[in-house]
Short mmCIF file of C-alpha atoms in Angstrom, two decimals:
data_model
loop_
_atom_site.label_atom_id
_atom_site.label_comp_id
_atom_site.label_asym_id
_atom_site.label_seq_id
_atom_site.Cartn_x
_atom_site.Cartn_y
_atom_site.Cartn_z
CA MET A 1 124.90 211.35 -82.19
CA THR A 2 125.26 214.35 -84.64
CA ALA A 3 128.54 214.47 -86.45
CA PRO A 4 130.70 217.57 -85.56
CA PRO A 5 131.02 220.28 -88.20
CA ALA A 6 133.78 219.99 -90.75
CA THR A 7 137.16 221.42 -89.72
CA HIS A 8 137.83 222.98 -93.13
CA PRO A 9 135.33 224.71 -95.48
CA VAL A 10 134.48 223.12 -98.78
CA GLU A 11 137.15 223.82 -101.34
CA TRP A 12 136.17 225.13 -104.79
CA ILE A 13 138.23 224.20 -107.83
CA THR A 14 137.54 225.50 -111.40
CA SER A 15 139.32 223.67 -114.20
CA GLU A 16 140.36 225.76 -117.14
CA GLY A 17 139.59 224.58 -120.70
CA ARG A 18 138.05 221.15 -121.33
CA THR A 19 138.38 218.32 -118.82
CA PRO A 20 138.27 214.77 -120.40
CA TYR A 21 135.41 212.82 -118.91
CA GLY A 22 137.23 209.51 -118.16
CA PRO A 23 140.06 211.12 -116.16
CA ALA A 24 137.44 213.24 -114.34
CA LEU A 25 135.54 210.18 -113.30
CA GLU A 26 138.73 208.62 -111.90
CA ALA A 27 139.71 211.74 -110.12
CA MET A 28 136.32 212.10 -108.52
CA GLU A 29 136.30 208.45 -107.26
CA ALA A 30 139.78 208.87 -105.87
CA HIS A 31 138.92 212.09 -104.08
CA ALA A 32 135.78 210.61 -102.61
CA ALA A 33 137.93 207.80 -101.19
CA ALA A 34 140.30 210.41 -99.73
CA ILE A 35 137.39 212.22 -98.05
CA ARG A 36 136.28 208.85 -96.50
CA ALA A 37 139.80 208.26 -95.31
CA GLY A 38 140.01 211.72 -93.75
CA THR A 39 142.86 212.78 -96.03
CA GLY A 40 140.92 214.90 -98.51
CA ARG A 41 138.80 218.04 -98.08
CA GLU A 42 135.23 218.28 -99.25
CA ARG A 43 135.15 219.73 -102.73
CA VAL A 44 133.03 221.40 -105.40
CA TRP A 45 134.76 220.91 -108.78
CA LEU A 46 133.60 222.99 -111.70
CA VAL A 47 134.51 221.66 -115.19
CA GLU A 48 133.59 221.83 -118.82
CA HIS A 49 133.72 218.66 -120.96
CA ASP A 50 134.13 217.93 -124.58
CA PRO A 51 130.88 216.56 -126.12
CA THR A 52 130.12 213.33 -124.22
CA TYR A 53 127.15 211.09 -123.45
CA THR A 54 127.10 209.44 -120.05
CA ALA A 55 124.92 206.57 -118.88
CA GLY A 56 123.58 206.30 -115.40
CA THR A 57 122.72 203.07 -113.70
CA SER A 58 119.13 203.17 -115.06
CA ALA A 59 120.11 204.09 -118.66
CA ARG A 60 118.30 202.15 -121.42
CA PRO A 61 120.39 201.18 -124.48
CA GLU A 62 117.55 202.28 -126.83
CA ASP A 63 117.69 205.81 -125.37
CA LEU A 64 121.11 206.27 -127.07
CA ARG A 65 119.68 207.37 -130.41
CA ASP A 66 122.88 208.54 -132.10
CA ALA A 67 126.32 207.76 -130.61
CA ARG A 68 127.91 210.71 -132.36
CA PHE A 69 130.11 211.41 -129.32
CA PRO A 70 132.09 209.19 -126.89
CA THR A 71 129.92 207.34 -124.32
CA PHE A 72 130.78 206.47 -120.74
CA ALA A 73 129.18 204.36 -118.04
CA ALA A 74 129.16 206.99 -115.31
CA GLY A 75 128.11 204.85 -112.33
CA ARG A 76 125.84 207.62 -111.00
CA GLY A 77 122.08 207.40 -110.65
CA GLY A 78 119.75 208.32 -113.49
CA GLN A 79 119.79 207.68 -117.20
CA TRP A 80 121.50 209.22 -120.21
CA THR A 81 122.96 212.74 -119.94
CA TYR A 82 124.91 214.98 -122.28
CA HIS A 83 127.95 217.01 -121.25
CA GLY A 84 129.67 219.49 -123.51
CA PRO A 85 131.05 222.98 -124.16
CA GLY A 86 128.86 225.71 -122.82
CA GLN A 87 127.56 223.56 -119.96
CA ARG A 88 128.97 223.99 -116.42
CA THR A 89 129.22 220.65 -114.68
CA GLY A 90 129.65 220.83 -110.92
CA TYR A 91 131.00 217.71 -109.12
CA VAL A 92 130.02 217.78 -105.49
CA MET A 93 132.08 215.68 -103.05
CA LEU A 94 130.82 215.96 -99.50
CA ASP A 95 131.01 213.90 -96.29
CA LEU A 96 127.30 213.26 -95.84
CA THR A 97 127.75 211.98 -92.27
CA ARG A 98 127.89 215.67 -91.48
CA PRO A 99 125.12 218.23 -91.81
CA HIS A 100 125.69 221.03 -94.38
CA GLY A 101 123.64 224.08 -93.81
CA SER A 102 119.99 223.18 -94.25
CA VAL A 103 120.92 219.66 -95.43
CA ALA A 104 120.69 217.08 -92.69
CA ALA A 105 123.33 214.43 -92.15
CA ARG A 106 122.86 210.91 -93.60
CA ASP A 107 119.89 211.89 -95.68
CA VAL A 108 120.32 211.34 -99.43
CA ARG A 109 116.89 212.76 -100.29
CA ALA A 110 117.76 215.95 -98.41
CA PHE A 111 121.06 216.15 -100.21
CA VAL A 112 119.40 215.85 -103.63
CA HIS A 113 116.77 218.40 -102.54
CA GLY A 114 119.69 220.66 -101.54
CA LEU A 115 121.29 220.37 -104.91
CA GLU A 116 117.98 221.28 -106.57
CA GLU A 117 117.59 224.29 -104.34
CA TRP A 118 121.14 225.34 -105.14
CA LEU A 119 120.40 225.39 -108.83
CA ILE A 120 117.04 227.06 -108.32
CA ARG A 121 118.72 229.91 -106.37
CA THR A 122 121.53 230.10 -108.94
CA LEU A 123 119.07 230.62 -111.73
CA ASP A 124 117.04 233.04 -109.69
CA ARG A 125 120.07 235.34 -109.84
CA PHE A 126 119.49 235.57 -113.58
CA ASN A 127 115.74 236.13 -113.08
CA VAL A 128 115.05 232.63 -114.48
CA ARG A 129 112.49 230.71 -112.39
CA ALA A 130 113.22 226.99 -112.47
CA GLU A 131 111.08 224.52 -110.68
CA ARG A 132 111.10 220.84 -109.58
CA ARG A 133 108.62 218.42 -111.11
CA GLU A 134 107.28 215.26 -109.42
CA GLY A 135 108.62 212.24 -111.26
CA ARG A 136 111.06 214.23 -113.38
CA VAL A 137 114.71 214.72 -112.51
CA GLY A 138 116.27 218.12 -112.95
CA LEU A 139 115.03 221.73 -113.03
CA TRP A 140 112.42 222.99 -115.47
CA VAL A 141 111.32 226.20 -117.07
CA PRO A 142 108.21 226.92 -119.19
CA ASN A 143 108.44 226.77 -123.00
CA ARG A 144 106.11 229.54 -124.12
CA GLY A 145 106.20 228.38 -127.67
CA THR A 146 104.99 224.87 -127.08
CA GLY A 147 103.17 225.30 -123.82
CA GLY A 148 105.32 222.60 -122.35
CA GLU A 149 108.48 222.68 -120.28
CA ASP A 150 112.24 222.41 -120.95
CA LYS A 151 115.05 221.19 -118.69
CA ILE A 152 117.71 223.81 -117.92
CA ALA A 153 119.75 221.83 -115.37
CA ALA A 154 120.32 218.12 -114.58
CA ILE A 155 121.22 216.32 -111.40
CA GLY A 156 122.85 212.86 -111.09
CA VAL A 157 124.62 211.69 -108.00
CA ARG A 158 126.27 208.76 -106.39
CA VAL A 159 126.84 208.24 -102.72
CA THR A 160 129.46 205.74 -101.63
CA ARG A 161 129.77 205.02 -97.91
CA TRP A 162 128.20 208.46 -97.21
CA VAL A 163 130.51 210.41 -99.49
CA SER A 164 128.86 212.01 -102.53
CA TRP A 165 130.27 212.35 -106.03
CA HIS A 166 129.03 213.33 -109.44
CA GLY A 167 126.58 216.28 -109.17
CA VAL A 168 124.87 218.85 -111.38
CA ALA A 169 125.01 220.28 -114.94
CA LEU A 170 123.76 223.73 -115.72
CA ASN A 171 123.14 224.66 -119.37
CA VAL A 172 124.66 228.10 -119.91
CA ASP A 173 125.13 228.05 -123.66
CA PRO A 174 125.69 224.52 -124.94
CA ASP A 175 124.73 223.34 -128.48
CA LEU A 176 121.26 222.11 -127.69
CA SER A 177 121.16 220.02 -130.86
CA HIS A 178 123.75 217.73 -129.21
CA PHE A 179 121.06 216.51 -126.86
CA GLY A 180 119.29 214.99 -129.82
CA GLY A 181 121.53 211.90 -129.70
CA ILE A 182 119.93 210.69 -126.52
CA VAL A 183 116.64 210.72 -124.65
CA PRO A 184 117.86 212.96 -121.81
CA CYS A 185 117.12 211.31 -118.52
CA GLY A 186 114.66 209.02 -120.30
CA ILE A 187 112.22 211.88 -120.89
CA SER A 188 111.13 212.29 -124.48
CA ASP A 189 108.08 214.54 -124.19
CA HIS A 190 109.88 217.65 -122.90
CA GLY A 191 112.70 219.64 -124.34
CA VAL A 192 116.05 221.06 -123.20
CA THR A 193 117.00 224.71 -122.83
CA SER A 194 119.83 226.99 -121.63
CA LEU A 195 120.37 230.40 -120.11
CA HIS A 196 121.17 231.81 -123.56
CA ALA A 197 118.05 230.22 -125.04
CA GLN A 198 116.13 232.03 -122.27
CA GLY A 199 117.65 235.34 -123.41
CA VAL A 200 120.16 235.51 -120.52
CA LEU A 201 123.54 235.91 -122.19
CA ALA A 202 125.55 235.03 -119.13
CA THR A 203 129.15 234.05 -119.33
CA MET A 204 130.58 230.97 -117.73
CA GLU A 205 132.33 233.11 -115.15
CA GLU A 206 129.02 234.82 -114.29
CA ALA A 207 127.40 231.38 -113.94
CA ASP A 208 130.21 230.30 -111.62
CA ALA A 209 129.81 233.30 -109.46
CA ALA A 210 126.12 232.70 -109.13
CA LEU A 211 126.65 229.01 -108.25
CA ARG A 212 129.18 229.93 -105.56
CA GLY A 213 126.91 232.67 -104.13
CA ALA A 214 123.85 230.41 -104.02
CA TRP A 215 125.85 227.53 -102.45
CA ALA A 216 126.24 229.36 -99.14
CA GLU A 217 122.52 229.89 -98.89
CA VAL A 218 121.81 226.19 -98.99
CA PHE A 219 124.88 224.30 -97.82
CA GLY A 220 126.25 226.85 -95.38
#
C-alpha cells in the first residue's frame, strides 16, 4: 500500500550565524525521532558551521591528515567531510515511507539520487553544470587547469527507521585550503571547488533561494 501524502509541507529553517556541529547533530537526531513519532514536521534545515571535520561510518583514520579543527563522528554514511564558513549545509529530515515528488517511498537510492538532482538543479541556476560520477560521491565540475574534476557539493545521509537525517553541503565560498586537512570522501586524486572559485560570486542568500527553488522541482 502506498503511504498517503504528508499533511503538512516540508518546513524550511535557516539558522543565522554559525551553528555548532555537536548541538546540530543532537538536534537532528531528536527531530528525526519526532518525525517517526508523528510529532514533528518534515524539515530542511540550512546551517553554516565553524570549521569542522566530520567522519562518516566508512572514514579511515589515515585520511585525517591534519586535525587542525575539531573532529566529530557524524554517524552518517561516507568518509571524511569538511564543514565551515562559506559552505551551506542542508540537513534533510524526511519521512521516507512517503513519496516526495519524483522520489519513491522506501527507496534510499532514489532518495540519494533526488538529493543529487536537487544540487544539480541548484547549480544550474548559476550556469554551473555539475554531474554525478560512478563510484564517486558528490557533484563534480571540470577543472580546466588540470584537465581533471573538482567536487563542488557533497552528500552524506543516514536513514533511521525510514526517516532521513544529515544531508548535503554546497561550497559557496569556503576557504578551500581547509579541505587539505583530510582526504575528502576518501578521494585523493581530485580536487575541491566552490561557486566563487568557478567565478560565480553568489551570496549565501542567493544560494539559499536557488536551493529552495530547485527543491520543488525534485521533491514536490
